[in-house]
Coordinates of C-alpha atoms in Angstrom, one line a residue:
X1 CA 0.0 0.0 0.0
X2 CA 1.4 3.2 -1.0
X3 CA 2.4 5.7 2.2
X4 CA 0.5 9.3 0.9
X5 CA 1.4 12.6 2.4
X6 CA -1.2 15.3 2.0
X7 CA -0.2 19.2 1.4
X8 CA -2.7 22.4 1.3
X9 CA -2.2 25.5 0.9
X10 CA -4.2 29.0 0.5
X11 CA -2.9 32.1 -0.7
X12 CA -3.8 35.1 2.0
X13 CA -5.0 35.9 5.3
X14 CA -8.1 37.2 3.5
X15 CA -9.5 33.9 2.6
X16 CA -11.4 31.1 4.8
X17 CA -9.1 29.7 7.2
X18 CA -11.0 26.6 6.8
X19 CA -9.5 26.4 3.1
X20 CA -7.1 24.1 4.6
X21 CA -8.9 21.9 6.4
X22 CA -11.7 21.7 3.6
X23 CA -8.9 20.3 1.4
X24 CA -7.2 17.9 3.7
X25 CA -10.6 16.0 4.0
X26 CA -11.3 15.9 -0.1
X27 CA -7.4 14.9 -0.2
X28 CA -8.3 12.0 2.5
X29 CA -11.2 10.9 0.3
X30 CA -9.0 11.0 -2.4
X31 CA -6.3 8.9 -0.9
X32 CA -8.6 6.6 0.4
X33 CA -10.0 6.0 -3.5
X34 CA -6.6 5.3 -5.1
X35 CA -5.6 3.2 -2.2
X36 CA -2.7 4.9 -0.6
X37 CA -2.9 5.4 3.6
X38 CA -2.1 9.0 4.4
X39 CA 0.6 8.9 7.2
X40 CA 1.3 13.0 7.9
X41 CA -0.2 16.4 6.5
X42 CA 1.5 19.2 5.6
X43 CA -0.3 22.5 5.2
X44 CA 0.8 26.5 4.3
X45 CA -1.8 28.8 5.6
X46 CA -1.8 32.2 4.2
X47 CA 1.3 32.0 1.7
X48 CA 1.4 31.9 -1.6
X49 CA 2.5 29.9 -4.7
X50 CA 4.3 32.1 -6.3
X51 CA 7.9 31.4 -4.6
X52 CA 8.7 28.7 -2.8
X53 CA 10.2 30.6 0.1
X54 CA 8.5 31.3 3.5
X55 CA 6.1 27.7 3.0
X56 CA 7.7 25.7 6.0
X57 CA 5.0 23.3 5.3
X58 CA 6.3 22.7 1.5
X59 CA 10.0 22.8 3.2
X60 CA 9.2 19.9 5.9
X61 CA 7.8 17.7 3.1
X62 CA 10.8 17.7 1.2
X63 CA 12.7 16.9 3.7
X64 CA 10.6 14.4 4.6
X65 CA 10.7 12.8 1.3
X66 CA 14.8 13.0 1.6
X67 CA 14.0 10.5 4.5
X68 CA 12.2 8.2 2.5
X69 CA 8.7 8.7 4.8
X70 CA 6.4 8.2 2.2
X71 CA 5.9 7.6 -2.0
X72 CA 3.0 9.9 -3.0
X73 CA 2.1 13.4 -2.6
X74 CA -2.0 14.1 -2.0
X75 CA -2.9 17.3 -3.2
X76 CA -6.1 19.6 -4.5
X77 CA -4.6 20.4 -7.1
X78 CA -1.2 20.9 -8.9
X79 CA -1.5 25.0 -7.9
X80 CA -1.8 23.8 -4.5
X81 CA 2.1 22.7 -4.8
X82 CA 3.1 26.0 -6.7
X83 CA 2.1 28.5 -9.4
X84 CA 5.1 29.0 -10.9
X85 CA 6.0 27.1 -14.0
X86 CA 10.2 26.2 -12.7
X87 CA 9.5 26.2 -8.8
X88 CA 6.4 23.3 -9.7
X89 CA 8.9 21.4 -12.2
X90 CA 11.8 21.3 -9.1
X91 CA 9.1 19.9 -6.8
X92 CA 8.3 17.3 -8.9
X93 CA 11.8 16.5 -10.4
X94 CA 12.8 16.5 -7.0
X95 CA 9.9 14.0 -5.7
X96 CA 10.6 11.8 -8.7
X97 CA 14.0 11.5 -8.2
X98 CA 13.3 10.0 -4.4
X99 CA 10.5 7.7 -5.9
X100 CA 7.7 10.0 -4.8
X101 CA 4.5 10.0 -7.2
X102 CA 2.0 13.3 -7.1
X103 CA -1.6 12.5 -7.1
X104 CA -3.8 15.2 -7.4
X105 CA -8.1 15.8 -7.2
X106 CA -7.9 17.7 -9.8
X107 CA -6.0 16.1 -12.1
X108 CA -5.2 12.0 -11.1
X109 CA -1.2 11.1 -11.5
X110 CA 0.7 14.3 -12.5
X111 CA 3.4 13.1 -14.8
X112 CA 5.6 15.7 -16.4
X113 CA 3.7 16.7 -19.4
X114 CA 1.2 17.7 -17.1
X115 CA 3.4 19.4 -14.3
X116 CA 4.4 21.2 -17.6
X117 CA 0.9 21.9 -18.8
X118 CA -0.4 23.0 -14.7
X119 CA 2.7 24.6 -14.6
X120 CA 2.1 27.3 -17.1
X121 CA -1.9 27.9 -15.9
X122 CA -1.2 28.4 -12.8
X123 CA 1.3 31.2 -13.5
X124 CA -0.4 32.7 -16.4
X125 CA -3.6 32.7 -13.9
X126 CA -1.7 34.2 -10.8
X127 CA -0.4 37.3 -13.8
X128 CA -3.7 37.9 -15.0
X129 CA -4.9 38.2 -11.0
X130 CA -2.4 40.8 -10.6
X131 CA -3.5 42.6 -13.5
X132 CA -6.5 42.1 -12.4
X133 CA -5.9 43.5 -8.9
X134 CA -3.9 46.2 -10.2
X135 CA -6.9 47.2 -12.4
X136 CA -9.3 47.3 -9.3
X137 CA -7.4 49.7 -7.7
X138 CA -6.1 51.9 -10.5
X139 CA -10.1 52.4 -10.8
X140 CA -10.4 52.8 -7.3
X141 CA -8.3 55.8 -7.2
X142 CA -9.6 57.0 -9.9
X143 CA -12.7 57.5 -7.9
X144 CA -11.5 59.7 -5.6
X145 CA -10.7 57.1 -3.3
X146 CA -7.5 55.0 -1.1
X147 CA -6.5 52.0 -2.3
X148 CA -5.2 50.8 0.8
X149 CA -2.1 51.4 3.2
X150 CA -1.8 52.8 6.6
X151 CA -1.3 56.6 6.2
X152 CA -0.3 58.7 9.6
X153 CA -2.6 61.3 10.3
X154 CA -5.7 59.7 8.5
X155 CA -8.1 56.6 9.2
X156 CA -10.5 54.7 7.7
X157 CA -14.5 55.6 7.5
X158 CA -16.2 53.0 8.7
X159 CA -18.6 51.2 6.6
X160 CA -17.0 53.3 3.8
X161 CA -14.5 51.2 1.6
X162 CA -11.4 53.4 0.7
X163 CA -12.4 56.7 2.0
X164 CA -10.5 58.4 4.8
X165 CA -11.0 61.2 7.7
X166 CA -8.2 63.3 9.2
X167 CA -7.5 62.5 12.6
X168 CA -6.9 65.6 14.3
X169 CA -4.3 64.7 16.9
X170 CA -1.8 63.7 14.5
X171 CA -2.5 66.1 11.8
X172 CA -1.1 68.5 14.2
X173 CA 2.0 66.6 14.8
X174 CA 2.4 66.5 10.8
X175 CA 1.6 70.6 10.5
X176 CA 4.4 70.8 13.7
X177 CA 6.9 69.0 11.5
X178 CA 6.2 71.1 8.8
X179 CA 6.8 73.8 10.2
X180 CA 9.6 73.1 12.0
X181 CA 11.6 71.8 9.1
X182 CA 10.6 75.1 6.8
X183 CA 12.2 77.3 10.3
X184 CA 15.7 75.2 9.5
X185 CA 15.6 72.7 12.4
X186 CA 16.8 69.3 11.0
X187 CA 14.7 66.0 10.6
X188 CA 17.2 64.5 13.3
X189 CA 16.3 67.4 16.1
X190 CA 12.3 67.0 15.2
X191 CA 12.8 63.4 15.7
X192 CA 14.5 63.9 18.9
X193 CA 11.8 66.2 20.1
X194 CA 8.7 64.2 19.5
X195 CA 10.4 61.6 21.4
X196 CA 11.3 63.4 24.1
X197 CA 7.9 65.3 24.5
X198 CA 6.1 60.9 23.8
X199 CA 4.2 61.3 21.2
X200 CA 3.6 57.8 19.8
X201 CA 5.5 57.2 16.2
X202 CA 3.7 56.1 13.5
X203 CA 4.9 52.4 13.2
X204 CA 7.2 51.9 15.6
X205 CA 8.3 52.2 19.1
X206 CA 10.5 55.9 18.6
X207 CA 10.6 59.0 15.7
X208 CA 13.5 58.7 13.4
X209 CA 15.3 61.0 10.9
X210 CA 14.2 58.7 8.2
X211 CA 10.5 58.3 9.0
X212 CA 10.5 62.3 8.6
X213 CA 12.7 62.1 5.8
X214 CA 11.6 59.1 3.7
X215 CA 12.4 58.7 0.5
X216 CA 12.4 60.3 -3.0
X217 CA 11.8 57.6 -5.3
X218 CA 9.2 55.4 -2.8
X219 CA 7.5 59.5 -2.4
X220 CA 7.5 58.1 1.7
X221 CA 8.4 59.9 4.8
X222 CA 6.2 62.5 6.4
X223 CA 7.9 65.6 4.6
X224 CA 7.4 63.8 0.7
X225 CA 4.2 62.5 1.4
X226 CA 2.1 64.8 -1.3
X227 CA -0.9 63.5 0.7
X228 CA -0.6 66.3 3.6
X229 CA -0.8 68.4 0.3
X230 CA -3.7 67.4 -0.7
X231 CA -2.8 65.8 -4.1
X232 CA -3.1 62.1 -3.8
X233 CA -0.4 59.8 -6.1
X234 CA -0.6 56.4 -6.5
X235 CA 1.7 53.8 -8.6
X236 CA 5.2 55.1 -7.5
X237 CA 6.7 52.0 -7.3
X238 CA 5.8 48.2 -8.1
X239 CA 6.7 45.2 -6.2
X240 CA 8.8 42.5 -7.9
X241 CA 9.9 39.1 -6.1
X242 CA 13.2 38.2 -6.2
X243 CA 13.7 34.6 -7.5
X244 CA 16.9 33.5 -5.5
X245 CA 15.1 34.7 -1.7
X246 CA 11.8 34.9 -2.7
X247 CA 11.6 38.7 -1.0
X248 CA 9.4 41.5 -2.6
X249 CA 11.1 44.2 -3.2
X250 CA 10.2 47.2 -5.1
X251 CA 11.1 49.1 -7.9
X252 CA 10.4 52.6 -9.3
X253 CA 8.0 53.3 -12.1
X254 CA 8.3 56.2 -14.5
X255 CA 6.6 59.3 -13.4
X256 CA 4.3 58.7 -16.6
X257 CA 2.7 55.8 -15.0
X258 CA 2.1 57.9 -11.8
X259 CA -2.0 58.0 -10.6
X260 CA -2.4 61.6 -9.5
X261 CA -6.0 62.6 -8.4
X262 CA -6.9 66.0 -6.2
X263 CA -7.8 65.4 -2.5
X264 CA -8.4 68.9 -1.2
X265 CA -10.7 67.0 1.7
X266 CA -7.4 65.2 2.6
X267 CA -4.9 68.2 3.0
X268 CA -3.4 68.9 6.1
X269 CA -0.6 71.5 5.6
X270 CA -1.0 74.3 3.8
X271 CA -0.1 74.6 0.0
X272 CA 2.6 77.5 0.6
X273 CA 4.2 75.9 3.6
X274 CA 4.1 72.3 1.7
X275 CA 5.5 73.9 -1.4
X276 CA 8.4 75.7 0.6
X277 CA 9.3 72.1 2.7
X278 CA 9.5 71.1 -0.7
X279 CA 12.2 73.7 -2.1
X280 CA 14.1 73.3 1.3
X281 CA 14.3 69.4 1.3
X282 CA 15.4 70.1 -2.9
X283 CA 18.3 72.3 -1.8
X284 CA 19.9 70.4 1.0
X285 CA 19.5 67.4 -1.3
X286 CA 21.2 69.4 -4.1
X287 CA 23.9 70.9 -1.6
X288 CA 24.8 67.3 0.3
X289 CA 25.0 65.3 -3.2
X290 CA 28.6 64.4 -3.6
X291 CA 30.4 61.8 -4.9
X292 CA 31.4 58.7 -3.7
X293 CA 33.6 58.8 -0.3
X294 CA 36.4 56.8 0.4
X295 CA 35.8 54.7 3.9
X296 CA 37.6 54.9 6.4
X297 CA 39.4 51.7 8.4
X298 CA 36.4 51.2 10.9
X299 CA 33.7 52.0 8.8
X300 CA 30.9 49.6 9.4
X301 CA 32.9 47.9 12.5
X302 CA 32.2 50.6 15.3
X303 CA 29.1 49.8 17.7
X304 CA 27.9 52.2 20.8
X305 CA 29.0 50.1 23.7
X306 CA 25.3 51.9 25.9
X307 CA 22.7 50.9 23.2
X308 CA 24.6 48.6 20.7
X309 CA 23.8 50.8 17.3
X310 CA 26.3 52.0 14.9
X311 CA 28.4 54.9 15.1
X312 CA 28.3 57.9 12.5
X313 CA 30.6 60.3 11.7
X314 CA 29.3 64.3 13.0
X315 CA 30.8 67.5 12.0
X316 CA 34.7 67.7 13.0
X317 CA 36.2 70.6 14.8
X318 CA 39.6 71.8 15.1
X319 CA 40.3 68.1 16.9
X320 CA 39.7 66.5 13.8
X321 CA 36.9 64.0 12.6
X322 CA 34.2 63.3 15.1
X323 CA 32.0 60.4 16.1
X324 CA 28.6 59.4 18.1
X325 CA 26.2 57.2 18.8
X326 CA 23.9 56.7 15.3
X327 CA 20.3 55.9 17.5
X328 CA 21.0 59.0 20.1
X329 CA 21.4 61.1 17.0
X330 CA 18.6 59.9 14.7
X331 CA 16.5 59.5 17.7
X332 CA 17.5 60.9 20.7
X333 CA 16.9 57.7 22.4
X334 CA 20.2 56.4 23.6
X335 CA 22.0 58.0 26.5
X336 CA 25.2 58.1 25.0
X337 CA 25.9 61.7 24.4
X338 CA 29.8 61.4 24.0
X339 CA 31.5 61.9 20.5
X340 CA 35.1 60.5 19.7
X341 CA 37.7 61.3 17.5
X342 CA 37.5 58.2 15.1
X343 CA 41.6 58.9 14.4
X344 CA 42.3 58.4 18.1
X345 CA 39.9 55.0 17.7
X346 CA 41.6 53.7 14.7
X347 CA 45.0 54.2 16.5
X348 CA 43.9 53.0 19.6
X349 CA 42.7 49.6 17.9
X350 CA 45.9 49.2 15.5
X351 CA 48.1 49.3 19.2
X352 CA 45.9 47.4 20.7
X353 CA 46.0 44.6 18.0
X354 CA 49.7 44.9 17.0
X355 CA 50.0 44.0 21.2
X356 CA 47.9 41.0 20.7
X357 CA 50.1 40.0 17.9
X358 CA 53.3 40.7 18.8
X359 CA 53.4 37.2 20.4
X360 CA 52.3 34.3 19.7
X361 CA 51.5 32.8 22.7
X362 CA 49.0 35.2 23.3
X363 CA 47.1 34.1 20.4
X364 CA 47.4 30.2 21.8
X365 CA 46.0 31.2 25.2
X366 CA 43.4 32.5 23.5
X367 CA 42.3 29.2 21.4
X368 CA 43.5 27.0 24.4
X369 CA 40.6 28.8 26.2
X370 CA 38.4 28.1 23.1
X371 CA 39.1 24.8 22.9
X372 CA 38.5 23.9 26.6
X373 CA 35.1 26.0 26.4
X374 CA 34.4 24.4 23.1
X375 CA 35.0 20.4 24.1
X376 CA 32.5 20.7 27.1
X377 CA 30.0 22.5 24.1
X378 CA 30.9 19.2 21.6
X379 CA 30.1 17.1 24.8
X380 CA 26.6 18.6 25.8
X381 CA 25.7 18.9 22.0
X382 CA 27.1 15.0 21.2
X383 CA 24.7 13.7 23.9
X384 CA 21.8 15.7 23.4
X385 CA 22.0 14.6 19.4
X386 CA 22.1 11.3 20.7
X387 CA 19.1 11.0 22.7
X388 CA 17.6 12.8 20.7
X389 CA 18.5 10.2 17.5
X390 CA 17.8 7.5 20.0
X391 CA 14.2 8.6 20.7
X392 CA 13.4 9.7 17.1
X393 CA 14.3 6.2 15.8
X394 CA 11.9 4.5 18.4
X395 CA 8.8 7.3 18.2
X396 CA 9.5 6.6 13.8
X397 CA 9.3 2.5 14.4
X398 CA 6.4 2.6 16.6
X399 CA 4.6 5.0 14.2
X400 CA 5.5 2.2 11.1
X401 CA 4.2 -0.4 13.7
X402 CA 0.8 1.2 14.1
X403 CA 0.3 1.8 10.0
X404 CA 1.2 -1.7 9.7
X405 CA -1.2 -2.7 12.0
X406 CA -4.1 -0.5 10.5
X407 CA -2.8 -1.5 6.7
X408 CA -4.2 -5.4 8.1
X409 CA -6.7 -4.1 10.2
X410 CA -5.8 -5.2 13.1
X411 CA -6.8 -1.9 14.6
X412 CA -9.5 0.4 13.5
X413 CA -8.8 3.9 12.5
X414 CA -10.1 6.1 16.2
X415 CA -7.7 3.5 17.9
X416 CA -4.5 4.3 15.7
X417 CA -4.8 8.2 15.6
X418 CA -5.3 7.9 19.5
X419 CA -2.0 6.1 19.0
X420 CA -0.2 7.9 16.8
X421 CA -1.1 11.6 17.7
X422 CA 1.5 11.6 20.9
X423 CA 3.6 9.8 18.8
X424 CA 3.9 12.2 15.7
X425 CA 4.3 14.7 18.5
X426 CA 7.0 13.0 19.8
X427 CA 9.1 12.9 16.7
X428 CA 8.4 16.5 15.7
X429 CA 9.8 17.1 19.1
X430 CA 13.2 15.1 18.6
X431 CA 13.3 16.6 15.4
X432 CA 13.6 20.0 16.3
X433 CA 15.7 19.5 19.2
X434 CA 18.2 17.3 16.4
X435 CA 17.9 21.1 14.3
X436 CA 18.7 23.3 16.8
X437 CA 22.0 20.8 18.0
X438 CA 24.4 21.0 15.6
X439 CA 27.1 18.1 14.8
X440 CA 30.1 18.1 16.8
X441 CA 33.1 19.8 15.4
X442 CA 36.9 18.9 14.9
X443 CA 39.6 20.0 17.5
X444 CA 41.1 23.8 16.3
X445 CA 44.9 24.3 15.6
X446 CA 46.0 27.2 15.3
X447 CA 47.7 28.0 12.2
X448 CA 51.1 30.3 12.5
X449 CA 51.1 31.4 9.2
X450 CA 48.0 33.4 9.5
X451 CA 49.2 35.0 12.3
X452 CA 52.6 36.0 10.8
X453 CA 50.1 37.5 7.7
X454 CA 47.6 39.3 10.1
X455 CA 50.8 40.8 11.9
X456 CA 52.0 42.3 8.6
X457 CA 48.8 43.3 7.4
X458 CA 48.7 45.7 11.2
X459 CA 51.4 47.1 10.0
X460 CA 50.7 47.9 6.7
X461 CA 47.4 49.3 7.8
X462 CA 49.0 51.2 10.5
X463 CA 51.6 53.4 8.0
X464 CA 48.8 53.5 5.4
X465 CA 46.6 55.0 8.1
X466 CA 49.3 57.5 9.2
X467 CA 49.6 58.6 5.7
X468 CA 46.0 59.3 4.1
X469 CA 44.2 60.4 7.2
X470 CA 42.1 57.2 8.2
X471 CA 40.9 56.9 4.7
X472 CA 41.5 53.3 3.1
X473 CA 40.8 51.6 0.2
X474 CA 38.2 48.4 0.4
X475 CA 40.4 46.1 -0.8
X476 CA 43.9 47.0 1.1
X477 CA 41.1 46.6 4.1
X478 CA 39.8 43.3 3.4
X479 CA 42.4 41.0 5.5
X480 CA 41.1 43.8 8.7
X481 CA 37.6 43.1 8.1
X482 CA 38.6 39.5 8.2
X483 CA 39.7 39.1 11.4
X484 CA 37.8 42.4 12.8
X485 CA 33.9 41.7 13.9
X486 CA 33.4 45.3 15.4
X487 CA 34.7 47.8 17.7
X488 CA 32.8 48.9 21.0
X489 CA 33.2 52.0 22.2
X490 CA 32.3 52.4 26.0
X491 CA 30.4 55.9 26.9
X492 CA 32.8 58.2 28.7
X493 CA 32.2 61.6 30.5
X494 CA 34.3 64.3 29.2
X495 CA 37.8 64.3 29.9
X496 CA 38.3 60.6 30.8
X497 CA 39.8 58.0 28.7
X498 CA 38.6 56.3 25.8
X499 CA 37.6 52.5 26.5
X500 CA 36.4 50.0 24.0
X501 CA 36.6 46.4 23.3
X502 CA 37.5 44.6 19.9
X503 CA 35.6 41.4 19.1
X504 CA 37.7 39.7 16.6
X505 CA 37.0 36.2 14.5
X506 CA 39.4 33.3 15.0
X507 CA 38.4 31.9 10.9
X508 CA 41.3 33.0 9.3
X509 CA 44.0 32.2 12.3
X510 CA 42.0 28.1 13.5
X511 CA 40.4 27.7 10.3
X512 CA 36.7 27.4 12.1
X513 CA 34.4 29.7 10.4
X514 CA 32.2 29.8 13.7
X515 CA 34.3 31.0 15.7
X516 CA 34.5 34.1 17.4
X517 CA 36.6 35.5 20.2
X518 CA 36.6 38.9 21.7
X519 CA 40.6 40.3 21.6
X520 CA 40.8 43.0 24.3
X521 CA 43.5 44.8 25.7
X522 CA 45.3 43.7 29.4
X523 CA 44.9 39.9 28.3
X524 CA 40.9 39.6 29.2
X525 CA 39.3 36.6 27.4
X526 CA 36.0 36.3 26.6
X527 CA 34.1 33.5 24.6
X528 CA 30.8 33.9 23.6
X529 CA 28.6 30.8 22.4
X530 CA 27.1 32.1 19.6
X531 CA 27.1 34.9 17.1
X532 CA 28.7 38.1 18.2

C-alpha cells in the first residue's frame, strides 16, 4: 500500500481559514480512493505559490521525502504545490527523483507533461490576477478614493470602503513637523523632540530621521508624502519578487505611470508651507550630493558600547573628525551623548592589535581557552543529538508499527490516531531538538602562518593609516575586516579616557568559520557561544 502525504495551501489571510482543512478531508477521500494510507499532513496557511520561500510546510515535506517517509504526494490540485512554472517542475523533479509520485483531485497522476501543462496555468492565472488587482485599484483611485495602506494622520470611514478622515491629533503633529523643518531645524532634532515630548511614532516604538525624511523615489516619509498636500499619487513603485530569496522588493515606475488625483478633503498643511518644505528638502539634497567617499578603516565595524547601534561620523572641529552614537542622534533615544575622534579610535585599535600579535602565545592562550570552552559545548551537544536520535528512531518505528497494524486491520482507524497523535508529536519534538544541535566539530589548531600575515597586514594598515588620514581603500582593508567583527566603544564623560573592546574572529588564524573570540587589551578573554 502506497504511504501518501497530503499538502494544502491557500494564498492570503483574506481567505477562509478553513481552506485548509476543507482540502485535507477531499485529499483523505482522495487517498482513500486510489488506495494509498495517508501517514502526515503538511499545510501552508496564508502563503502563496508564487515562490517557494517562506512555505515551512512545503519545506518539511521535502525533507521528509529526503527521509524516505512516504511515496506519493495528496494534493487539490497541482496549484496547490506552486504556481510558478520552474518552482512546480523542481518539486516534482525533485519528488521523482526519491520515488515520490504526485496525485492530485484535480487532475489524477501528474506526470511531467502535465506538471508542464499546470505549470504554465497556474502562473499565467496568478499574472492575470495581478493585472486584475492592479486594475481594481487603479479604478479605485480614480474614484476619488485610497487604495489601501496605513497613512499617519488619516483613518479609515467606517462602513465606507477606501475613503478616509483626518484625525486631528496627528494632523497636528504632521503641521508641527512642517513647520519646524521650513524654520531650518533638522529631521534629526524634530525626531528627537517628539520623542522626548512621547508622542507615539507612526509604526514603531520611537521617531527617526528617516521616518521624517523618507524617500524620493518610494515618495514616503512625512515631509514627501504629497498627501498632507492634498494631491493624492498612486503607482510610484511596483513590487517584484526576487527569484533566489523569494523577498518582494520594489522598484520605481516612470513618473508617466504615476496615478495623480486631487484630494483637497485630505490636506493637512498648507499649500505654501508644503510647497516651501519642498524647495528646502530640494536644496539640502542638491547641496549634500557628492560623490562617492572613500571609507575609512572602521567603517561599518564601530558599535555604541550603551545601546549597541552603529556609530556615525558628525561634524569635526579643530580636533579632527568626530564620532557618536547613530540611534541617540537619529533619535535621541540612547543616553550616550559622547562623540570620539575616530583617528584616536583607529589608533587606539591598530596598538591594541599589533599588542595581541606581537606574540604568539597570546594568540594560543586565546584558542586554548576556546578549545576547553568548546569540548565541554561538543560534549553537551554529542549527547543531546544522541538522545535525541535514539528517541526519534523509536517514536518513527512505533509509528510504522501502528500503520502496519491499520494496513491489516488489526486496529480500527479512532484507535490508531489515538495512538499515533503523541507519537507524531514526539518525533516533531526530537526533530527539532536534532535542528537546533548542531554536529560536533573537529579540535582547532592554530595556524602560525596566518598569524605571521595578520601581523603584517597591522602594520601595513597602520603606516597606510598614518599617511592618508584614516581613509582606506576596500580592498587593502579586506584581511582587517577578516579578522575584525566590530569595535565597541564604552560611553565616557568628558575628559576621561577612551575604553572599548575589539571582538575579533578566530576563521582566518583556527580555520573554524564559527568562531569568534573577543581580543581586548590587558589579556581579558572572553568566549561567547554564539554569534557576536
Amino acid at each position: 500500500m502506497k504511504r501518501a502525504v497530503i499538502y494544502a495551501r491557500y494564498s492570503t489571510d483574506l481567505q477562509n481559514d478553513r481552506s485548509v482543512e476543507d482540502q485535507i478531508q477531499l485529499c483523505k477521500e482522495h487517498a482513500t480512493r486510489i488506495g494509498a494510507t495517508v501517514v502526515e499532513e503538511y499545510s501552508d496557511r496564508a502563503k502563496s505559490g508564487a515562490s517557494m520561500f517562506g512555505r515551512p510546510g512545503l519545506a518539511a515535506l521535502i525533507q521528509a521525502a529526503e527521509r524516505s517517509e512516504f511515496n506519493m504526494l495528496v494534493s487539490e490540485s497541482p496549484d496547490r504545490i506552486s504556481r510558478d512554472i520552474a518552482d512546480l517542475a523542481h518539486v516534482h523533479k525533485t519528488l521523482k527523483f526519491r520515488g515520490v509520485d504526485i496525485n492530485c483531485v484535480n487532475g489524477g497522476a501528474i506526470d511531467t507533461v502535465q506538471v508542464g501543462m499546470y505549470g504554465v496555468i497556474g502562473q499565467m492565472q496568478r499574472e492575470e490576477s495581478a493585472k486584475k488587482t492592479k486594475r481594481g485599484m487603479m479604478g479605485v483611485v480614480r474614484s476619488g478614493r485610497n487604495a489601501g495602506g496605513k497613512c499617519y494622520g488619516y483613518m479609515p470611514v467606517p462602513g465606507k470602503a477606501g475613503e478616509l478622515s483626518i484625525v486631528e491629533a496627528e494632523a497636528d503633529v504632521v503641521r508641527r513637523i512642517f513647520e519646524l523643518f521650513a524654520s531650518g531645524i533638522s529631521p534629526r532634532s524634530i525626531a528627537a523632540m517628539l520623542n522626548d515630548e512621547g508622542i507615539a511614532a507612526p509604526r514603531s516604538t520611537r521617531w527617526n530621521a528617516s521616518t521624517i525624511n523618507g524617500n524620493s523615489t518610494r515618495g514616503c516619509g512625512i515631509i514627501r508624502n504629497p498627501l498632507y498636500g492634498g494631491k493624492r499619487v498612486w503607482n510610484r513603485v511596483r513590487m517584484v519578487k526576487d527569484p533566489s530569496t523569494g523577498r518582494r522588493v520594489s522598484r520605481p515606475n516612470d513618473p508617466s505611470e504615476f496615478e495623480i488625483t486631487e484630494a483637497p478633503e485630505l490636506q493637512i498643511v498648507a499649500t505654501e508651507l508644503f510647497d516651501a518644505v519642498q524647495a528646502r528638502k530640494e536644496a539640502v539634497f542638491r547641496q549634500g550630493k557628492k560623490g562617492p567617499r572613500s571609507k575609512r578603516l572602521l567603517s561599518g565595524l564601530l558599535r555604541c558600547g550603551a545601546c549597541g547601534g552603529g556609530m556615525s561620523l558628525v561634524g569635526p572641529d579643530k580636533g579632527g573628525a568626530r564620532i557618536e552614537c547613530s540611534t541617540h542622534r537619529e533619535s535621541g533615544t540612547c543616553d550616550n551623548r559622547s562623540r570620539f575622534y575616530i583617528d584616536r579610535i583607529e589608533e587606539m585599535v591598530l596598538d591594541i592589535l599589533r599588542q595581541q600579535f606581537a606574540d604568539t602565545s597570546i594568540i594560543e592562550m586565546y584558542v586554548s581557552a576556546y578549545q576547553e570552552e568548546q569540548k565541554r559545548v561538543r560534549g553537551d551537544a554529542f549527547r543531546q543529538r544522541a538522545q535525541a536520535q535514539k528517541a526519534l528512531h523509536e517514536a518513527k518505528a512505533s509509528i510504522t508499527k501502528i500503520i502496519e497494524k491499520m494496513s491489516k486491520d488489526l486496529i480500527d482507524d479512532d484507535e490508531a490516531t489515538a495512538l499515533l497523535t503523541p507519537l507524531r508529536a514526539e518525533r516533531e519534538r526530537q526533530k527539532a531538538i536534532l535542528d537546533s544541535v548542531d554536529e560536533p566539530v573537529n579540535v582547532i589548531e592554530l595556524q602560525p602562518k596566518a598569524v605571521q600575515r595578520f601581523r603584517a597586514d597591522i602594520e601595513t594598515l597602520s603606516q597606510i593609516v598614518r599617511e592618508n588620514g584614516g581613509e582606506i581603500s576596500p580592498e587593502l582593508a579586506v584581511p582587517f575586516r577578516q579578522m575584525v567583527a566590530a569595535v565597541v566603544i564604552e560611553p565616557r564623560q568628558p575628559g576621561e579616557p577612551y575604553a572599548l573592546n575589539i571582538k575579533g574572529y578566530l576563521s582566518k588564524l583556527i580555520g573554524d568559520e564559527h568562531s569568534v573570540i573577543r581580543l581586548v587589551a590587558g589579556g581579558r578573554i572572553e568566549l561567547p557561544t554564539s554569534g557576536l
